[in-house]
PDB file of C-alpha atoms in Angstrom:
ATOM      1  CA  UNK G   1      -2.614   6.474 -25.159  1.00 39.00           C
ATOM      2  CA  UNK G   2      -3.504   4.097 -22.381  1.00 39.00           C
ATOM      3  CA  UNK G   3      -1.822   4.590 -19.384  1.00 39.00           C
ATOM      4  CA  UNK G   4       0.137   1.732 -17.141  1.00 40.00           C
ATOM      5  CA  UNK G   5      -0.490   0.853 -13.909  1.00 38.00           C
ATOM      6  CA  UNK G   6       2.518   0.275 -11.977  1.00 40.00           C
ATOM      7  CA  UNK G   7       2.214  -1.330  -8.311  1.00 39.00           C
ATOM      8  CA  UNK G   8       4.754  -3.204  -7.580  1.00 42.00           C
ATOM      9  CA  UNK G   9       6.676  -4.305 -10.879  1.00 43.00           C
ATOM     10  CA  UNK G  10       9.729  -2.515 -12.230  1.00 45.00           C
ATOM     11  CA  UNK G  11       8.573   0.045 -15.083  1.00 48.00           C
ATOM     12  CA  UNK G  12      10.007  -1.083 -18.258  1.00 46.00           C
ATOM     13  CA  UNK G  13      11.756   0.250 -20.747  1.00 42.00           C
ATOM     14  CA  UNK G  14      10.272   3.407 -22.879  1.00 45.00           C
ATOM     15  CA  UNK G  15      11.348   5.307 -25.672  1.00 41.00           C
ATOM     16  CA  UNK G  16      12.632   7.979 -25.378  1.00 43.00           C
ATOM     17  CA  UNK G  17      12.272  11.814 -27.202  1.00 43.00           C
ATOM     18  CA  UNK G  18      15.655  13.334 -26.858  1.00 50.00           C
ATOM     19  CA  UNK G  19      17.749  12.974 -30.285  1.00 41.00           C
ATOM     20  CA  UNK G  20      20.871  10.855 -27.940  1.00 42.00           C
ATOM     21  CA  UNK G  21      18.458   8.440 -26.495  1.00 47.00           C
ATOM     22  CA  UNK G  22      18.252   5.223 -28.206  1.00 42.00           C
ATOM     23  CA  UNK G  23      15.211   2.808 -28.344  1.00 45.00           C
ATOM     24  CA  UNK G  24      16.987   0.833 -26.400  1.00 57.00           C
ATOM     25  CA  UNK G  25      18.146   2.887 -23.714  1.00 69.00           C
ATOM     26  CA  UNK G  26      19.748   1.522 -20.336  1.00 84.00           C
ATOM     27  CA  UNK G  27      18.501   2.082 -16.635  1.00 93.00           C
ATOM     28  CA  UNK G  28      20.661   4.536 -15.019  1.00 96.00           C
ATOM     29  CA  UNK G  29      18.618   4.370 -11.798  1.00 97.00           C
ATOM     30  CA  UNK G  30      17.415   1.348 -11.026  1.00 97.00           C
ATOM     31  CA  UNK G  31      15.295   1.120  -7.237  1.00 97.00           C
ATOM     32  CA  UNK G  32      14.237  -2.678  -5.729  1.00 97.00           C
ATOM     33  CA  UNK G  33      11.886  -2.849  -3.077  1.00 97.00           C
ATOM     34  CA  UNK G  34      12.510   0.924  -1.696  1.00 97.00           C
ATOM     35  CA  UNK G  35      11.191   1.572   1.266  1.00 97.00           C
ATOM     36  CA  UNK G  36      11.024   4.696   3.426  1.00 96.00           C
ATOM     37  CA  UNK G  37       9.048   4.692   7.075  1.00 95.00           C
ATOM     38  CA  UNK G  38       9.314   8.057   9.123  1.00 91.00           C
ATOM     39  CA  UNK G  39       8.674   7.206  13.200  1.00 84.00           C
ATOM     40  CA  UNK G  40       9.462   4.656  15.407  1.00 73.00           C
ATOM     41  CA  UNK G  41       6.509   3.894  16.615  1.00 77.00           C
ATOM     42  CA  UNK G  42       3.022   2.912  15.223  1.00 75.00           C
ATOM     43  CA  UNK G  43       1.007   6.624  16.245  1.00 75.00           C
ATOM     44  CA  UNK G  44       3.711   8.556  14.405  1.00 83.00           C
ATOM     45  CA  UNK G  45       5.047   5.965  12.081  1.00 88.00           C
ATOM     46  CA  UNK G  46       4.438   7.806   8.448  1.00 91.00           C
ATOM     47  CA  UNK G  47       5.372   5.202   4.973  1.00 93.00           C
ATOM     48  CA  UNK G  48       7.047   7.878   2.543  1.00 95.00           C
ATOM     49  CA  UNK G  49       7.888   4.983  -0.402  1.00 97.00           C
ATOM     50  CA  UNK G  50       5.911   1.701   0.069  1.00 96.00           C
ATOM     51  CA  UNK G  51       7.808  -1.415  -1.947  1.00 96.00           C
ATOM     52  CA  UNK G  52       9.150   1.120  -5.057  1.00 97.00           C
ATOM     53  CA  UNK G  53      10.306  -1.011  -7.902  1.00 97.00           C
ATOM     54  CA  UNK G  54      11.197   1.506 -11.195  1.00 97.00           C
ATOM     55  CA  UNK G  55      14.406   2.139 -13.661  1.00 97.00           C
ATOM     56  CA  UNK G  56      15.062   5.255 -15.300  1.00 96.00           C
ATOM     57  CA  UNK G  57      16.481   5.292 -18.380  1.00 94.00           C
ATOM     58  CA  UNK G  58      19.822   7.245 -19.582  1.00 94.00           C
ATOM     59  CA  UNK G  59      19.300  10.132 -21.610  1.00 93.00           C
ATOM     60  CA  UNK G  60      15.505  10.670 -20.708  1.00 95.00           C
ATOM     61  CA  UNK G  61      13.671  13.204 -19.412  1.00 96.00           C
ATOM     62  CA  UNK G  62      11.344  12.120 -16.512  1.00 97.00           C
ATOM     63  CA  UNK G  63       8.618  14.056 -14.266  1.00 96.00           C
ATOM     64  CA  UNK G  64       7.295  12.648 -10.914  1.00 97.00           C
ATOM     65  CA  UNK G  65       3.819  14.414  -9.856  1.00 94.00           C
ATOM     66  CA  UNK G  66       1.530  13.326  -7.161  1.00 92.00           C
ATOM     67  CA  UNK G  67      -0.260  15.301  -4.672  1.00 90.00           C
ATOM     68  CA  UNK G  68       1.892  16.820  -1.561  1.00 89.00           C
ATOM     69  CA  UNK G  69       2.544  14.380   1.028  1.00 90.00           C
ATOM     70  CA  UNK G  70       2.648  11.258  -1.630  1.00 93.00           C
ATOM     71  CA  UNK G  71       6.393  10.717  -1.794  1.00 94.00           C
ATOM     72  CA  UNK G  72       7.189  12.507  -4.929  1.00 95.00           C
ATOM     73  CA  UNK G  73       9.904  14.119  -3.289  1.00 93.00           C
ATOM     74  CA  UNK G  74      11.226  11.698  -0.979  1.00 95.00           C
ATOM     75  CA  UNK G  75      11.781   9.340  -3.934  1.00 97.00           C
ATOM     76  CA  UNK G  76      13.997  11.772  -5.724  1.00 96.00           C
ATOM     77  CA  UNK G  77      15.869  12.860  -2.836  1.00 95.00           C
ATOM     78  CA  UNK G  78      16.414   8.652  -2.395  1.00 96.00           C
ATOM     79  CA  UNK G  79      17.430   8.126  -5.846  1.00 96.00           C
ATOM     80  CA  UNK G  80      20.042  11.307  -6.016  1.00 95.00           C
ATOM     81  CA  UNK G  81      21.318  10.146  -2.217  1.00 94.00           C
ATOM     82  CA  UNK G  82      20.345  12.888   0.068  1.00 93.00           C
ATOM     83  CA  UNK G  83      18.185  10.770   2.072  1.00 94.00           C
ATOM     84  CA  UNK G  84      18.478   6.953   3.461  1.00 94.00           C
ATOM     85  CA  UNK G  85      15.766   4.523   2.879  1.00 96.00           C
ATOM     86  CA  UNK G  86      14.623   2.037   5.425  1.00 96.00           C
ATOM     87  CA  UNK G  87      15.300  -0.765   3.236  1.00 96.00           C
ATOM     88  CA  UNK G  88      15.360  -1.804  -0.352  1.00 97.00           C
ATOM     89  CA  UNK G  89      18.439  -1.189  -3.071  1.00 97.00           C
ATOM     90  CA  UNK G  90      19.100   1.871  -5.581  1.00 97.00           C
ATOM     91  CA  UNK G  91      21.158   1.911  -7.977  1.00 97.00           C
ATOM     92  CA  UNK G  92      22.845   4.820 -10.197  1.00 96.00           C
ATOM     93  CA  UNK G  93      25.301   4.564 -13.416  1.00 94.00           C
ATOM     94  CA  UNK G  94      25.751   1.051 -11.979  1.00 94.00           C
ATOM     95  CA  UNK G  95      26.514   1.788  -7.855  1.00 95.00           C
ATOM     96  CA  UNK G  96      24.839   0.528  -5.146  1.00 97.00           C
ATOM     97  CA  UNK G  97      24.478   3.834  -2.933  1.00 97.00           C
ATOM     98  CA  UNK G  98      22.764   2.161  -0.332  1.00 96.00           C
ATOM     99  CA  UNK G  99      25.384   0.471   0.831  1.00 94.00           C
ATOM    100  CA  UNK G 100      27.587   3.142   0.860  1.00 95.00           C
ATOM    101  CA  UNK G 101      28.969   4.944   3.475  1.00 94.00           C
ATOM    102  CA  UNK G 102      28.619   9.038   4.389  1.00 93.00           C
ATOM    103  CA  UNK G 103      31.874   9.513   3.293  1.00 93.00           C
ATOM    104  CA  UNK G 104      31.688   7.742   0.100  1.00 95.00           C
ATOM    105  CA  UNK G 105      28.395   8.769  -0.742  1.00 94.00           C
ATOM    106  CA  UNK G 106      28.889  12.332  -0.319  1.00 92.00           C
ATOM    107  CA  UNK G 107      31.849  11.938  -3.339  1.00 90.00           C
ATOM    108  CA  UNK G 108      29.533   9.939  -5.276  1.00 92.00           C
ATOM    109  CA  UNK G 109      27.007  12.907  -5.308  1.00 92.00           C
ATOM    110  CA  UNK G 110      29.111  15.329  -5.985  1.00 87.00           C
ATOM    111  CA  UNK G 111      30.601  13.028  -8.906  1.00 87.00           C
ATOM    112  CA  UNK G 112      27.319  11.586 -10.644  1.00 92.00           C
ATOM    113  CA  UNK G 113      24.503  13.817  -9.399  1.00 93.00           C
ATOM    114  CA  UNK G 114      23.564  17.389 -10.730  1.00 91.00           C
ATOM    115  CA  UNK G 115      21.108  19.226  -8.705  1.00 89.00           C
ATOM    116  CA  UNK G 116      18.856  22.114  -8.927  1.00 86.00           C
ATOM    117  CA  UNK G 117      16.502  23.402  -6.523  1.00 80.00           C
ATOM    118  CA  UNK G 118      13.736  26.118  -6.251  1.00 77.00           C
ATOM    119  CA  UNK G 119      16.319  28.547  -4.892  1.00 79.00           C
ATOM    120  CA  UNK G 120      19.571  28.999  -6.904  1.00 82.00           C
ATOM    121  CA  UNK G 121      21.872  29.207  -4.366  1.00 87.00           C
ATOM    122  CA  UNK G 122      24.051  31.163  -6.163  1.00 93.00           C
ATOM    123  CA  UNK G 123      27.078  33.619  -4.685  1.00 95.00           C
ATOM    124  CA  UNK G 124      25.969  36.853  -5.067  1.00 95.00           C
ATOM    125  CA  UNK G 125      29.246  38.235  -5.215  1.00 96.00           C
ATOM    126  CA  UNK G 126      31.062  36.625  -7.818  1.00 96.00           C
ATOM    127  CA  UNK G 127      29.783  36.433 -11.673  1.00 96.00           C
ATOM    128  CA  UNK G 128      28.219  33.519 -13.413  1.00 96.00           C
ATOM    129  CA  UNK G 129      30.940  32.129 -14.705  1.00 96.00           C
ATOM    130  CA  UNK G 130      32.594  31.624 -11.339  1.00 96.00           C
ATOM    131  CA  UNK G 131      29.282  30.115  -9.704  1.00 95.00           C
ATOM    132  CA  UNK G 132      29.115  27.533 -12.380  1.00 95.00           C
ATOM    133  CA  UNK G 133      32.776  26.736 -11.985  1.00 94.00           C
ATOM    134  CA  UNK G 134      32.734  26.790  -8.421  1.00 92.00           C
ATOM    135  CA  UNK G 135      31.855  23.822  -7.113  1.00 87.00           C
ATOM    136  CA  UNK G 136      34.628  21.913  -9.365  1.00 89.00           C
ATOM    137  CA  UNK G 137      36.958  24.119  -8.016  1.00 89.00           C
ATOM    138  CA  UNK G 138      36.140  23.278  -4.605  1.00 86.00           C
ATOM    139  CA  UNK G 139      36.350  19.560  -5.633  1.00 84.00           C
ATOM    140  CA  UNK G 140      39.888  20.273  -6.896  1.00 86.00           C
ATOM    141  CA  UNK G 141      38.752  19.289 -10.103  1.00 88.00           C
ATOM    142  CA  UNK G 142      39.695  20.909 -13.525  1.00 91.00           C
ATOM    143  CA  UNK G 143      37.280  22.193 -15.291  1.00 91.00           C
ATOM    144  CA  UNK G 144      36.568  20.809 -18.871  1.00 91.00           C
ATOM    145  CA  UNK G 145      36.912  23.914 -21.179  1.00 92.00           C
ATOM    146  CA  UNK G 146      34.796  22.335 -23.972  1.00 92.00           C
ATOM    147  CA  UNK G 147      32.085  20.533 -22.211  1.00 89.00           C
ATOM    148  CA  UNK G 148      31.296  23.838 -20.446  1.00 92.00           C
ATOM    149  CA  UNK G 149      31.291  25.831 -23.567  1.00 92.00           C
ATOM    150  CA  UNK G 150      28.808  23.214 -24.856  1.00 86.00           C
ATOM    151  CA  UNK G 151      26.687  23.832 -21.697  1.00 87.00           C
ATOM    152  CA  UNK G 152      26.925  27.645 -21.632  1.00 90.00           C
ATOM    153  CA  UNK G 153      25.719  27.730 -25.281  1.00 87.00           C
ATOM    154  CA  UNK G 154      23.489  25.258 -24.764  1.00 80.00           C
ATOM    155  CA  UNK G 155      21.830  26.889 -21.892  1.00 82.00           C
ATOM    156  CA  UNK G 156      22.092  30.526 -24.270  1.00 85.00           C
ATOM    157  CA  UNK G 157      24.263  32.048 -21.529  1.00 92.00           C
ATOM    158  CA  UNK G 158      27.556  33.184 -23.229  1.00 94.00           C
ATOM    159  CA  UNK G 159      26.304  36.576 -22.741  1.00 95.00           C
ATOM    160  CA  UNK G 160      25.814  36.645 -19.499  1.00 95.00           C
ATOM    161  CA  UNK G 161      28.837  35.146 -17.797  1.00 96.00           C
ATOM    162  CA  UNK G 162      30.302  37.901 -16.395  1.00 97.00           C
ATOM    163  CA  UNK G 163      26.883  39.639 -15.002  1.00 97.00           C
ATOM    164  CA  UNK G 164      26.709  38.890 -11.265  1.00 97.00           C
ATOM    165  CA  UNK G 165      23.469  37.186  -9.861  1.00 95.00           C
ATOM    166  CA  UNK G 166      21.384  41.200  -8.804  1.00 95.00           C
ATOM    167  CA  UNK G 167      21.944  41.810 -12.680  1.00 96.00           C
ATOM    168  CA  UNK G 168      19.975  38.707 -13.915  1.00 93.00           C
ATOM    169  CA  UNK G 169      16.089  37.611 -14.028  1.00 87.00           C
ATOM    170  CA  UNK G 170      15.260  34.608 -12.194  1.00 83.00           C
ATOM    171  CA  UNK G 171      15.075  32.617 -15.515  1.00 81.00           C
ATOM    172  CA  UNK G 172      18.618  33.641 -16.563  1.00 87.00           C
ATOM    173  CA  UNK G 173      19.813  32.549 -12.713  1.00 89.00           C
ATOM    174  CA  UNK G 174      18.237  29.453 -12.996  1.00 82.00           C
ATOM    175  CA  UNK G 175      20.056  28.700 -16.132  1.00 86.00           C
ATOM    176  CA  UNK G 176      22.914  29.681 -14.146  1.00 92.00           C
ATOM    177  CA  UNK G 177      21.675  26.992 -11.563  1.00 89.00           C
ATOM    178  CA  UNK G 178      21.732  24.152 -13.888  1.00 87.00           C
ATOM    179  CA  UNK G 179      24.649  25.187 -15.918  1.00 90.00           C
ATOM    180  CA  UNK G 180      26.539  24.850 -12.708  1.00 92.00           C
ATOM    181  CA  UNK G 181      24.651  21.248 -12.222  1.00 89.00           C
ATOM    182  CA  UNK G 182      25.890  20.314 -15.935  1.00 88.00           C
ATOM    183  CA  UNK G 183      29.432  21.486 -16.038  1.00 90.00           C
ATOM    184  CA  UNK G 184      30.470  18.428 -14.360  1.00 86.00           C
ATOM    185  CA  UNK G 185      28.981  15.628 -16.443  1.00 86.00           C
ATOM    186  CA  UNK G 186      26.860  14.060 -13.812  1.00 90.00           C
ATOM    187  CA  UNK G 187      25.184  11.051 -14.379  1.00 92.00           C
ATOM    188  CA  UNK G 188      21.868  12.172 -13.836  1.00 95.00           C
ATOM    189  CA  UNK G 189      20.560  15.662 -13.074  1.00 94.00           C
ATOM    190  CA  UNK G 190      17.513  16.070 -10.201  1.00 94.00           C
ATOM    191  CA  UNK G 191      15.586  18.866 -10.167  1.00 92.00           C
ATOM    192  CA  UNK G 192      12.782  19.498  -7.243  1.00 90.00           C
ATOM    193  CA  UNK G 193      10.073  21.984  -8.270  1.00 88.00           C
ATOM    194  CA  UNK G 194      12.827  23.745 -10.868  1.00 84.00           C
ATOM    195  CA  UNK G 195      10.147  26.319 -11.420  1.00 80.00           C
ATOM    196  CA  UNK G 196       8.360  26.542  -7.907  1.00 78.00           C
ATOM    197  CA  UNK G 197       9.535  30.055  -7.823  1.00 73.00           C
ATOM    198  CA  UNK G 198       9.676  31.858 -10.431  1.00 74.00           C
ATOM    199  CA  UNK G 199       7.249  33.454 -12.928  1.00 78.00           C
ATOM    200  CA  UNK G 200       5.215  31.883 -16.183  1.00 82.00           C
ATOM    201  CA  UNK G 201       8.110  33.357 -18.191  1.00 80.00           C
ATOM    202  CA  UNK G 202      10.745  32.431 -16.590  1.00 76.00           C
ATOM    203  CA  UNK G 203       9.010  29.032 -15.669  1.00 81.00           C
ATOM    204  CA  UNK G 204       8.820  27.681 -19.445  1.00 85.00           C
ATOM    205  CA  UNK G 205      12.668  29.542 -19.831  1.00 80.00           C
ATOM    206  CA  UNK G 206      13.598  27.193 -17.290  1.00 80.00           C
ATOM    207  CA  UNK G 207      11.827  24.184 -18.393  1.00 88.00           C
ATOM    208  CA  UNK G 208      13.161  24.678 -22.239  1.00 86.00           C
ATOM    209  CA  UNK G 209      16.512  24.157 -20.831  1.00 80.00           C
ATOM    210  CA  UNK G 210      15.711  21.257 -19.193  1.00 88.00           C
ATOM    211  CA  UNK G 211      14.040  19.889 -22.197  1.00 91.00           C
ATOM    212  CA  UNK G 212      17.139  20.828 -24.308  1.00 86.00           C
ATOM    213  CA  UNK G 213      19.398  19.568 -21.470  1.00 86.00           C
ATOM    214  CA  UNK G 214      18.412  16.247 -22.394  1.00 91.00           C
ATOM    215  CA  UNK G 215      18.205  16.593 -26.657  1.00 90.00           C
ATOM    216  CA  UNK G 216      20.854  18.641 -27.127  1.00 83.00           C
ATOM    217  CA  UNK G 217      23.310  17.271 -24.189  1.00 83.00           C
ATOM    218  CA  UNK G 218      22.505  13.895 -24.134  1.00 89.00           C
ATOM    219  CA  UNK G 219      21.350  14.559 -20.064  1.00 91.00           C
ATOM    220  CA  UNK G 220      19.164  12.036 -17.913  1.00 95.00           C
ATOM    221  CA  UNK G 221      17.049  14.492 -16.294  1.00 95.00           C
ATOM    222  CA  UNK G 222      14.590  13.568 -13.617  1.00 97.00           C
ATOM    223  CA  UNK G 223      11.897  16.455 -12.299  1.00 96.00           C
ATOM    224  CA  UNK G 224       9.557  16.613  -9.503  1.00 95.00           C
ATOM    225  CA  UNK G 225       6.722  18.960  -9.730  1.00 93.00           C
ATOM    226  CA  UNK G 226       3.287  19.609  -8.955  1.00 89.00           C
ATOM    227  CA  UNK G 227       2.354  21.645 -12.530  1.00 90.00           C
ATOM    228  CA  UNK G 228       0.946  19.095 -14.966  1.00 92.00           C
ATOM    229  CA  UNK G 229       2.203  21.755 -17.979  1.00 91.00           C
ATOM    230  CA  UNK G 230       5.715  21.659 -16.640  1.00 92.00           C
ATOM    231  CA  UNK G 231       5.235  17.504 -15.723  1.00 94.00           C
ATOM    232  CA  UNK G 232       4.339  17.272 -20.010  1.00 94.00           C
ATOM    233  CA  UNK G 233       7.364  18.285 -21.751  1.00 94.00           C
ATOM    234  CA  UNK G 234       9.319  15.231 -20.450  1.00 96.00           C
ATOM    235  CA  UNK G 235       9.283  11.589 -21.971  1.00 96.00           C
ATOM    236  CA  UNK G 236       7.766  10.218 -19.292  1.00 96.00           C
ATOM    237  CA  UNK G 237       5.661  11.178 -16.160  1.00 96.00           C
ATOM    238  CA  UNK G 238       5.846   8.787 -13.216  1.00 97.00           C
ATOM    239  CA  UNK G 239       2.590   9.228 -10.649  1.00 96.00           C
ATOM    240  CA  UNK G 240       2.595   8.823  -7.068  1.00 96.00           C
ATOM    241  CA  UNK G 241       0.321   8.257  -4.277  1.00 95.00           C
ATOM    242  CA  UNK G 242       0.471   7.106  -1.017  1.00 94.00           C
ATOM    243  CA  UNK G 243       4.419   6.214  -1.634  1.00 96.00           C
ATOM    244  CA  UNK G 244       3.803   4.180  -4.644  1.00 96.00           C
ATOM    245  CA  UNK G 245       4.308   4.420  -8.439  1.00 96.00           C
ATOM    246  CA  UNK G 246       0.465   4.128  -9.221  1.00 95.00           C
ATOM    247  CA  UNK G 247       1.359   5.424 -13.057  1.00 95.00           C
ATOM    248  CA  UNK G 248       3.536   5.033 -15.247  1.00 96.00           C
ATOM    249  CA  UNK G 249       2.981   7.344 -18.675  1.00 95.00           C
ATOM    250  CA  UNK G 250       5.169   7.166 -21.590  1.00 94.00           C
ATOM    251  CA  UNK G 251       5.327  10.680 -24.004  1.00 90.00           C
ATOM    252  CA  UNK G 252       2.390  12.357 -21.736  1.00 88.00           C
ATOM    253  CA  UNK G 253       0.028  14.725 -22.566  1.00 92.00           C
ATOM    254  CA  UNK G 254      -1.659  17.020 -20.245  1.00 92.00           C
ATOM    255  CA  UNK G 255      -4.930  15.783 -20.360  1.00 92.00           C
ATOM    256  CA  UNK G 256      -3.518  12.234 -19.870  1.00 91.00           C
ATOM    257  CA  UNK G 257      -1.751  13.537 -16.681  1.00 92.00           C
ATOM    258  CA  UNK G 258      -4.932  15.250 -15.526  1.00 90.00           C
ATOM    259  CA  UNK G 259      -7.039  12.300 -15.729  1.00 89.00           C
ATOM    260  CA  UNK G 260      -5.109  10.203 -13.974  1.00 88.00           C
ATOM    261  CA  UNK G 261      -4.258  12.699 -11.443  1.00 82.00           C
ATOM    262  CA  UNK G 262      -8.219  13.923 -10.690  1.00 78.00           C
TER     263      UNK G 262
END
């Protein structure tokens, strides 16, 4: 399949894999004109995102690649609101958060965004059913019995809940990772290099339950990574270079992310 080139326009819509995605699935992130400049002045001044017009679509599965130093990660710390932008609009589940303030924007992560990193970040010291419940508990929010059984089996961890992190491989803490990410129905889960850290076991564990996240859940998931394996099990594979969307490819292979990534 031929693949689109993507300077400036807003990517349009494409259909998805996952079983609760519809053909005619709605942006849930939607960035105008996004901008990001690091420096203040013209010998250090560094263009991170350069103009970045794309939606994501609700109940897909997207990967960003590009090489390091392209923007890759700066737009999905942008679009999940861990990072400002210089100028331009973003958008997710229909709020502006770049016009919001700290405050508010801190709630609205915790709210609508699900994250997962390289390192789990999980408490050693308490089991993994308290480190996925925790931070709703520290939100003061109650915990929805059902959804999280859906997520725990989902994620094949029913087993497992009362093991502490020491007693668990890195792919079954991982899980643990994202099950904590899930249990609170965010609007779109980000992962940054999911699998940066683990081994080739544990790295296609880890990228099932993404995968699944989105078929059997119904999740938006969007990925950055630098592996063009892990970048092909998604619905779509976003390419960037020099802080621009420079490809767009719908239902990617590897070899179609190679090529365009030479």
């Amino acid at each position: 399949m031929a693949h689109q080139t993507v300077p400036n326009q807003a990517s349009q819509p494409t259909p998805a894999r996952g079983r609760h995605a519809s053909q005619t699935a709605m942006p849930i992130v939607q960035l105008r004109g996004v901008t990001k400049v690091y420096g203040g002045d013209e010998a250090t001044r560094v263009i991170a995102l350069d103009n970045v017009n794309v939606d994501i679509f609700e109940g897909q599965f997207t990967s960003i690649m590009g090489p390091s130093g392209s923007g890759k990660s700066t737009l999905l710390h942008a679009l999940a609101g861990l990072d400002s932008v210089t100028s331009g609009v973003i958008s997710v589940a229909g709020i502006e958060i770049t016009s919001l303030g700290d405050k508010a924007l801190t709630h609205f992560r915790r709210d609508n965004i699900g994250f997962v990193f390289q390192s789990f970040n999980l408490v050693p010291t308490i089991d993994a059913e308290a480190n996925i419940k925790l931070p709703m508990r520290l939100a003061k929010r109650t915990v929805d019995a059902t959804w999280m059984g859906q997520v725990v089996d989902a994620l094949q961890l029913r087993e497992r809940l009362h093991h502490k992190p020491h007693e668990l491989s890195g792919g079954q803490q991982q899980r643990v990772a994202v099950a904590r990410a899930l249990v609170s129905r965010p609007a779109v889960l980000v992962a940054d290099e999911p699998t940066g850290n683990l081994d080739s076991t544990s790295s296609a564990e880890v990228l099932t339950l993404l995968r699944d996240a989105a078929d059997q859940l119904g999740q938006t998931v969007i990925m950055v990574t630098h592996d063009t394996n892990a970048a092909a099990i998604a619905d779509r594979t976003l390419i960037v270079r020099d802080g621009k969307i420079v490809n767009d490819l719908a239902k990617p292979s590897v070899d179609k992310i190679a090529e365009v990534t030479r």
